Amino acid sequence: QVQLVESGGGVVETGGSLRLSCRASGNIISMNSMGWYRQAPGKDRELVAVEITDAKTDMIDSVKGRFSISWDNAKRTVSLQMNNLRPEDTAVYYCRAGVKTSSFGPHSLYWGQGTQVTVSS
């Protein structure tokens, strides 16, 4: 089993900052990606930022220049620094990781429980 535990959500005013953190634990052989998704009320879950083992980062255009992601594969942690937050950033933010739990198996995707980020106008 793999557990992803997020922390750092909260309520902030427009223009403020928050830092989200996620730690993976459990039966982990290796990880090939770690990052963040979000889901706003009435909307589909969307990618925010993900780092992949070949040093590639995918990030949604609306957060470029405001958010930054940092993945420490050795520590199995990923953080999301969110600056200049806007009301449209309000959502539940989910940590996601690609994890191999068996030497002969593929990397499977695991999700955290989510942490609420609310940006007031």
PDB file of N, CA, C and O in Angstrom, residues 40-97:
ATOM      1  N   ALA A  40     -12.100  22.179  -8.754  1.00  0.00           N
ATOM      2  CA  ALA A  40     -12.981  23.231  -8.263  1.00  0.00           C
ATOM      3  C   ALA A  40     -14.421  22.723  -8.292  1.00  0.00           C
ATOM      4  O   ALA A  40     -14.747  21.803  -9.052  1.00  0.00           O
ATOM      5  N   PRO A  41     -15.308  23.305  -7.491  1.00  0.00           N
ATOM      6  CA  PRO A  41     -16.707  22.860  -7.469  1.00  0.00           C
ATOM      7  C   PRO A  41     -17.331  22.900  -8.861  1.00  0.00           C
ATOM      8  O   PRO A  41     -17.232  23.909  -9.565  1.00  0.00           O
ATOM      9  N   GLY A  42     -17.945  21.801  -9.252  1.00  0.00           N
ATOM     10  CA  GLY A  42     -18.635  21.735 -10.536  1.00  0.00           C
ATOM     11  C   GLY A  42     -17.736  21.563 -11.738  1.00  0.00           C
ATOM     12  O   GLY A  42     -18.203  21.588 -12.874  1.00  0.00           O
ATOM     13  N   LYS A  43     -16.432  21.396 -11.495  1.00  0.00           N
ATOM     14  CA  LYS A  43     -15.485  21.255 -12.607  1.00  0.00           C
ATOM     15  C   LYS A  43     -14.748  19.930 -12.520  1.00  0.00           C
ATOM     16  O   LYS A  43     -14.707  19.279 -11.479  1.00  0.00           O
ATOM     17  N   ASP A  44     -14.143  19.536 -13.636  1.00  0.00           N
ATOM     18  CA  ASP A  44     -13.342  18.324 -13.654  1.00  0.00           C
ATOM     19  C   ASP A  44     -12.000  18.559 -12.962  1.00  0.00           C
ATOM     20  O   ASP A  44     -11.519  19.692 -12.877  1.00  0.00           O
ATOM     21  N   ARG A  45     -11.413  17.470 -12.488  1.00  0.00           N
ATOM     22  CA  ARG A  45     -10.080  17.567 -11.917  1.00  0.00           C
ATOM     23  C   ARG A  45      -9.092  17.882 -13.040  1.00  0.00           C
ATOM     24  O   ARG A  45      -9.158  17.305 -14.120  1.00  0.00           O
ATOM     25  N   GLU A  46      -8.163  18.811 -12.765  1.00  0.00           N
ATOM     26  CA  GLU A  46      -7.201  19.212 -13.774  1.00  0.00           C
ATOM     27  C   GLU A  46      -5.780  19.193 -13.234  1.00  0.00           C
ATOM     28  O   GLU A  46      -5.554  19.397 -12.038  1.00  0.00           O
ATOM     29  N   LEU A  47      -4.844  18.972 -14.141  1.00  0.00           N
ATOM     30  CA  LEU A  47      -3.433  19.011 -13.758  1.00  0.00           C
ATOM     31  C   LEU A  47      -3.040  20.439 -13.403  1.00  0.00           C
ATOM     32  O   LEU A  47      -3.422  21.388 -14.092  1.00  0.00           O
ATOM     33  N   VAL A  48      -2.283  20.585 -12.337  1.00  0.00           N
ATOM     34  CA  VAL A  48      -1.684  21.873 -11.996  1.00  0.00           C
ATOM     35  C   VAL A  48      -0.205  21.845 -12.383  1.00  0.00           C
ATOM     36  O   VAL A  48       0.254  22.647 -13.196  1.00  0.00           O
ATOM     37  N   ALA A  49       0.530  20.924 -11.812  1.00  0.00           N
ATOM     38  CA  ALA A  49       1.954  20.799 -12.114  1.00  0.00           C
ATOM     39  C   ALA A  49       2.426  19.415 -11.724  1.00  0.00           C
ATOM     40  O   ALA A  49       2.063  18.918 -10.655  1.00  0.00           O
ATOM     41  N   VAL A  50       3.204  18.799 -12.592  1.00  0.00           N
ATOM     42  CA  VAL A  50       3.735  17.470 -12.333  1.00  0.00           C
ATOM     43  C   VAL A  50       5.181  17.411 -12.779  1.00  0.00           C
ATOM     44  O   VAL A  50       5.517  17.934 -13.844  1.00  0.00           O
ATOM     45  N   GLU A  51       6.037  16.793 -11.962  1.00  0.00           N
ATOM     46  CA  GLU A  51       7.419  16.533 -12.360  1.00  0.00           C
ATOM     47  C   GLU A  51       7.577  15.066 -12.685  1.00  0.00           C
ATOM     48  O   GLU A  51       7.037  14.199 -12.012  1.00  0.00           O
ATOM     49  N   ILE A  52       8.341  14.801 -13.735  1.00  0.00           N
ATOM     50  CA  ILE A  52       8.555  13.450 -14.215  1.00  0.00           C
ATOM     51  C   ILE A  52      10.049  13.148 -14.139  1.00  0.00           C
ATOM     52  O   ILE A  52      10.875  14.061 -14.176  1.00  0.00           O
ATOM     53  N   THR A  53      10.417  11.888 -14.031  1.00  0.00           N
ATOM     54  CA  THR A  53      11.795  11.517 -13.734  1.00  0.00           C
ATOM     55  C   THR A  53      12.807  11.968 -14.779  1.00  0.00           C
ATOM     56  O   THR A  53      13.983  12.055 -14.475  1.00  0.00           O
ATOM     57  N   ASP A  54      12.406  12.231 -15.994  1.00  0.00           N
ATOM     58  CA  ASP A  54      13.366  12.709 -16.979  1.00  0.00           C
ATOM     59  C   ASP A  54      13.539  14.217 -16.894  1.00  0.00           C
ATOM     60  O   ASP A  54      13.948  14.856 -17.846  1.00  0.00           O
ATOM     61  N   ALA A  55      13.213  14.776 -15.725  1.00  0.00           N
ATOM     62  CA  ALA A  55      13.366  16.203 -15.434  1.00  0.00           C
ATOM     63  C   ALA A  55      12.401  17.070 -16.220  1.00  0.00           C
ATOM     64  O   ALA A  55      12.628  18.251 -16.402  1.00  0.00           O
ATOM     65  N   LYS A  56      11.334  16.486 -16.702  1.00  0.00           N
ATOM     66  CA  LYS A  56      10.310  17.245 -17.415  1.00  0.00           C
ATOM     67  C   LYS A  56       9.251  17.704 -16.423  1.00  0.00           C
ATOM     68  O   LYS A  56       8.867  16.974 -15.520  1.00  0.00           O
ATOM     69  N   THR A  57       8.786  18.913 -16.606  1.00  0.00           N
ATOM     70  CA  THR A  57       7.714  19.463 -15.785  1.00  0.00           C
ATOM     71  C   THR A  57       6.552  19.854 -16.676  1.00  0.00           C
ATOM     72  O   THR A  57       6.740  20.551 -17.671  1.00  0.00           O
ATOM     73  N   ASP A  58       5.371  19.404 -16.345  1.00  0.00           N
ATOM     74  CA  ASP A  58       4.150  19.836 -17.008  1.00  0.00           C
ATOM     75  C   ASP A  58       3.423  20.778 -16.063  1.00  0.00           C
ATOM     76  O   ASP A  58       3.278  20.480 -14.880  1.00  0.00           O
ATOM     77  N   MET A  59       2.953  21.893 -16.579  1.00  0.00           N
ATOM     78  CA  MET A  59       2.283  22.881 -15.747  1.00  0.00           C
ATOM     79  C   MET A  59       1.195  23.563 -16.568  1.00  0.00           C
ATOM     80  O   MET A  59       1.401  23.899 -17.728  1.00  0.00           O
ATOM     81  N   ILE A  60       0.057  23.751 -15.927  1.00  0.00           N
ATOM     82  CA  ILE A  60      -1.045  24.412 -16.601  1.00  0.00           C
ATOM     83  C   ILE A  60      -0.686  25.878 -16.837  1.00  0.00           C
ATOM     84  O   ILE A  60      -0.041  26.520 -16.008  1.00  0.00           O
ATOM     85  N   ASP A  61      -1.095  26.413 -18.000  1.00  0.00           N
ATOM     86  CA  ASP A  61      -0.683  27.765 -18.376  1.00  0.00           C
ATOM     87  C   ASP A  61      -1.123  28.817 -17.367  1.00  0.00           C
ATOM     88  O   ASP A  61      -0.395  29.792 -17.124  1.00  0.00           O
ATOM     89  N   SER A  62      -2.292  28.633 -16.768  1.00  0.00           N
ATOM     90  CA  SER A  62      -2.842  29.679 -15.901  1.00  0.00           C
ATOM     91  C   SER A  62      -2.034  29.887 -14.617  1.00  0.00           C
ATOM     92  O   SER A  62      -2.234  30.883 -13.925  1.00  0.00           O
ATOM     93  N   VAL A  63      -1.134  28.967 -14.287  1.00  0.00           N
ATOM     94  CA  VAL A  63      -0.349  29.121 -13.055  1.00  0.00           C
ATOM     95  C   VAL A  63       1.127  29.388 -13.335  1.00  0.00           C
ATOM     96  O   VAL A  63       1.901  29.632 -12.396  1.00  0.00           O
ATOM     97  N   LYS A  64       1.516  29.360 -14.594  1.00  0.00           N
ATOM     98  CA  LYS A  64       2.922  29.621 -14.928  1.00  0.00           C
ATOM     99  C   LYS A  64       3.312  31.022 -14.502  1.00  0.00           C
ATOM    100  O   LYS A  64       2.576  31.983 -14.706  1.00  0.00           O
ATOM    101  N   GLY A  65       4.478  31.121 -13.877  1.00  0.00           N
ATOM    102  CA  GLY A  65       4.938  32.395 -13.359  1.00  0.00           C
ATOM    103  C   GLY A  65       4.439  32.704 -11.959  1.00  0.00           C
ATOM    104  O   GLY A  65       4.928  33.641 -11.319  1.00  0.00           O
ATOM    105  N   ARG A  66       3.472  31.927 -11.474  1.00  0.00           N
ATOM    106  CA  ARG A  66       2.947  32.139 -10.121  1.00  0.00           C
ATOM    107  C   ARG A  66       3.213  30.938  -9.214  1.00  0.00           C
ATOM    108  O   ARG A  66       3.451  31.089  -8.025  1.00  0.00           O
ATOM    109  N   PHE A  67       3.151  29.745  -9.773  1.00  0.00           N
ATOM    110  CA  PHE A  67       3.347  28.509  -9.009  1.00  0.00           C
ATOM    111  C   PHE A  67       4.672  27.876  -9.387  1.00  0.00           C
ATOM    112  O   PHE A  67       5.129  27.996 -10.528  1.00  0.00           O
ATOM    113  N   SER A  68       5.278  27.185  -8.444  1.00  0.00           N
ATOM    114  CA  SER A  68       6.464  26.393  -8.744  1.00  0.00           C
ATOM    115  C   SER A  68       6.384  25.071  -7.998  1.00  0.00           C
ATOM    116  O   SER A  68       5.861  24.998  -6.882  1.00  0.00           O
ATOM    117  N   ILE A  69       6.886  24.021  -8.630  1.00  0.00           N
ATOM    118  CA  ILE A  69       6.839  22.682  -8.057  1.00  0.00           C
ATOM    119  C   ILE A  69       8.261  22.211  -7.769  1.00  0.00           C
ATOM    120  O   ILE A  69       9.189  22.519  -8.517  1.00  0.00           O
ATOM    121  N   SER A  70       8.384  21.487  -6.667  1.00  0.00           N
ATOM    122  CA  SER A  70       9.685  20.957  -6.297  1.00  0.00           C
ATOM    123  C   SER A  70       9.505  19.532  -5.804  1.00  0.00           C
ATOM    124  O   SER A  70       8.783  19.294  -4.834  1.00  0.00           O
ATOM    125  N   TRP A  71      10.163  18.602  -6.466  1.00  0.00           N
ATOM    126  CA  TRP A  71      10.037  17.183  -6.141  1.00  0.00           C
ATOM    127  C   TRP A  71      11.388  16.666  -5.657  1.00  0.00           C
ATOM    128  O   TRP A  71      12.388  16.791  -6.363  1.00  0.00           O
ATOM    129  N   ASP A  72      11.388  16.086  -4.464  1.00  0.00           N
ATOM    130  CA  ASP A  72      12.573  15.429  -3.921  1.00  0.00           C
ATOM    131  C   ASP A  72      12.293  13.936  -3.930  1.00  0.00           C
ATOM    132  O   ASP A  72      11.634  13.414  -3.023  1.00  0.00           O
ATOM    133  N   ASN A  73      12.768  13.255  -4.957  1.00  0.00           N
ATOM    134  CA  ASN A  73      12.455  11.835  -5.118  1.00  0.00           C
ATOM    135  C   ASN A  73      13.052  11.010  -3.987  1.00  0.00           C
ATOM    136  O   ASN A  73      12.447  10.041  -3.531  1.00  0.00           O
ATOM    137  N   ALA A  74      14.225  11.398  -3.519  1.00  0.00           N
ATOM    138  CA  ALA A  74      14.873  10.651  -2.441  1.00  0.00           C
ATOM    139  C   ALA A  74      14.053  10.712  -1.159  1.00  0.00           C
ATOM    140  O   ALA A  74      13.969   9.732  -0.413  1.00  0.00           O
ATOM    141  N   LYS A  75      13.459  11.867  -0.890  1.00  0.00           N
ATOM    142  CA  LYS A  75      12.647  12.034   0.319  1.00  0.00           C
ATOM    143  C   LYS A  75      11.181  11.700   0.071  1.00  0.00           C
ATOM    144  O   LYS A  75      10.381  11.701   1.005  1.00  0.00           O
ATOM    145  N   ARG A  76      10.841  11.449  -1.187  1.00  0.00           N
ATOM    146  CA  ARG A  76       9.459  11.108  -1.562  1.00  0.00           C
ATOM    147  C   ARG A  76       8.494  12.231  -1.182  1.00  0.00           C
ATOM    148  O   ARG A  76       7.389  11.968  -0.677  1.00  0.00           O
ATOM    149  N   THR A  77       8.918  13.443  -1.406  1.00  0.00           N
ATOM    150  CA  THR A  77       8.075  14.586  -1.116  1.00  0.00           C
ATOM    151  C   THR A  77       7.980  15.489  -2.342  1.00  0.00           C
ATOM    152  O   THR A  77       8.901  15.553  -3.167  1.00  0.00           O
ATOM    153  N   VAL A  78       6.873  16.174  -2.438  1.00  0.00           N
ATOM    154  CA  VAL A  78       6.686  17.181  -3.471  1.00  0.00           C
ATOM    155  C   VAL A  78       5.996  18.378  -2.845  1.00  0.00           C
ATOM    156  O   VAL A  78       5.139  18.217  -1.959  1.00  0.00           O
ATOM    157  N   SER A  79       6.406  19.569  -3.243  1.00  0.00           N
ATOM    158  CA  SER A  79       5.785  20.769  -2.736  1.00  0.00           C
ATOM    159  C   SER A  79       5.330  21.633  -3.892  1.00  0.00           C
ATOM    160  O   SER A  79       5.855  21.537  -5.013  1.00  0.00           O
ATOM    161  N   LEU A  80       4.350  22.469  -3.613  1.00  0.00           N
ATOM    162  CA  LEU A  80       3.825  23.406  -4.604  1.00  0.00           C
ATOM    163  C   LEU A  80       3.782  24.773  -3.941  1.00  0.00           C
ATOM    164  O   LEU A  80       2.985  25.000  -3.029  1.00  0.00           O
ATOM    165  N   GLN A  81       4.653  25.655  -4.377  1.00  0.00           N
ATOM    166  CA  GLN A  81       4.653  27.025  -3.905  1.00  0.00           C
ATOM    167  C   GLN A  81       3.716  27.835  -4.778  1.00  0.00           C
ATOM    168  O   GLN A  81       3.912  27.912  -5.991  1.00  0.00           O
ATOM    169  N   MET A  82       2.708  28.421  -4.165  1.00  0.00           N
ATOM    170  CA  MET A  82       1.689  29.158  -4.908  1.00  0.00           C
ATOM    171  C   MET A  82       1.737  30.620  -4.492  1.00  0.00           C
ATOM    172  O   MET A  82       1.464  30.937  -3.321  1.00  0.00           O
ATOM    173  N   ASN A  83       2.088  31.474  -5.414  1.00  0.00           N
ATOM    174  CA  ASN A  83       2.174  32.905  -5.160  1.00  0.00           C
ATOM    175  C   ASN A  83       1.134  33.646  -5.990  1.00  0.00           C
ATOM    176  O   ASN A  83       0.618  33.121  -6.986  1.00  0.00           O
ATOM    177  N   ASN A  84       0.837  34.865  -5.569  1.00  0.00           N
ATOM    178  CA  ASN A  84      -0.108  35.709  -6.290  1.00  0.00           C
ATOM    179  C   ASN A  84      -1.407  34.952  -6.577  1.00  0.00           C
ATOM    180  O   ASN A  84      -1.895  34.918  -7.712  1.00  0.00           O
ATOM    181  N   LEU A  85      -1.949  34.352  -5.547  1.00  0.00           N
ATOM    182  CA  LEU A  85      -3.146  33.522  -5.706  1.00  0.00           C
ATOM    183  C   LEU A  85      -4.355  34.361  -6.116  1.00  0.00           C
ATOM    184  O   LEU A  85      -4.491  35.535  -5.729  1.00  0.00           O
ATOM    185  N   ARG A  86      -5.209  33.722  -6.902  1.00  0.00           N
ATOM    186  CA  ARG A  86      -6.417  34.363  -7.433  1.00  0.00           C
ATOM    187  C   ARG A  86      -7.639  33.568  -6.984  1.00  0.00           C
ATOM    188  O   ARG A  86      -7.534  32.373  -6.708  1.00  0.00           O
ATOM    189  N   PRO A  87      -8.798  34.189  -6.947  1.00  0.00           N
ATOM    190  CA  PRO A  87     -10.014  33.445  -6.569  1.00  0.00           C
ATOM    191  C   PRO A  87     -10.239  32.209  -7.430  1.00  0.00           C
ATOM    192  O   PRO A  87     -10.743  31.189  -6.920  1.00  0.00           O
ATOM    193  N   GLU A  88      -9.843  32.251  -8.685  1.00  0.00           N
ATOM    194  CA  GLU A  88     -10.050  31.095  -9.561  1.00  0.00           C
ATOM    195  C   GLU A  88      -9.110  29.932  -9.243  1.00  0.00           C
ATOM    196  O   GLU A  88      -9.254  28.849  -9.812  1.00  0.00           O
ATOM    197  N   ASP A  89      -8.167  30.144  -8.341  1.00  0.00           N
ATOM    198  CA  ASP A  89      -7.319  29.048  -7.871  1.00  0.00           C
ATOM    199  C   ASP A  89      -7.992  28.244  -6.763  1.00  0.00           C
ATOM    200  O   ASP A  89      -7.461  27.213  -6.336  1.00  0.00           O
ATOM    201  N   THR A  90      -9.138  28.722  -6.293  1.00  0.00           N
ATOM    202  CA  THR A  90      -9.858  28.009  -5.242  1.00  0.00           C
ATOM    203  C   THR A  90     -10.265  26.622  -5.715  1.00  0.00           C
ATOM    204  O   THR A  90     -10.907  26.472  -6.761  1.00  0.00           O
ATOM    205  N   ALA A  91      -9.871  25.621  -4.958  1.00  0.00           N
ATOM    206  CA  ALA A  91     -10.139  24.228  -5.343  1.00  0.00           C
ATOM    207  C   ALA A  91      -9.625  23.313  -4.243  1.00  0.00           C
ATOM    208  O   ALA A  91      -8.918  23.754  -3.332  1.00  0.00           O
ATOM    209  N   VAL A  92      -9.962  22.044  -4.376  1.00  0.00           N
ATOM    210  CA  VAL A  92      -9.295  21.014  -3.585  1.00  0.00           C
ATOM    211  C   VAL A  92      -8.084  20.558  -4.392  1.00  0.00           C
ATOM    212  O   VAL A  92      -8.210  20.202  -5.566  1.00  0.00           O
ATOM    213  N   TYR A  93      -6.933  20.589  -3.767  1.00  0.00           N
ATOM    214  CA  TYR A  93      -5.689  20.226  -4.432  1.00  0.00           C
ATOM    215  C   TYR A  93      -5.291  18.810  -4.008  1.00  0.00           C
ATOM    216  O   TYR A  93      -5.249  18.499  -2.806  1.00  0.00           O
ATOM    217  N   TYR A  94      -4.999  17.988  -4.997  1.00  0.00           N
ATOM    218  CA  TYR A  94      -4.675  16.589  -4.763  1.00  0.00           C
ATOM    219  C   TYR A  94      -3.236  16.295  -5.185  1.00  0.00           C
ATOM    220  O   TYR A  94      -2.805  16.691  -6.281  1.00  0.00           O
ATOM    221  N   CYS A  95      -2.537  15.576  -4.353  1.00  0.00           N
ATOM    222  CA  CYS A  95      -1.215  15.069  -4.689  1.00  0.00           C
ATOM    223  C   CYS A  95      -1.372  13.763  -5.459  1.00  0.00           C
ATOM    224  O   CYS A  95      -2.240  12.939  -5.132  1.00  0.00           O
ATOM    225  N   ARG A  96      -0.555  13.576  -6.483  1.00  0.00           N
ATOM    226  CA  ARG A  96      -0.583  12.343  -7.265  1.00  0.00           C
ATOM    227  C   ARG A  96       0.832  11.854  -7.503  1.00  0.00           C
ATOM    228  O   ARG A  96       1.736  12.664  -7.754  1.00  0.00           O
ATOM    229  N   ALA A  97       1.021  10.555  -7.409  1.00  0.00           N
ATOM    230  CA  ALA A  97       2.350   9.988  -7.622  1.00  0.00           C
ATOM    231  C   ALA A  97       2.272   8.709  -8.438  1.00  0.00           C
ATOM    232  O   ALA A  97       1.325   7.935  -8.292  1.00  0.00           O
TER     233      ALA A  97
END
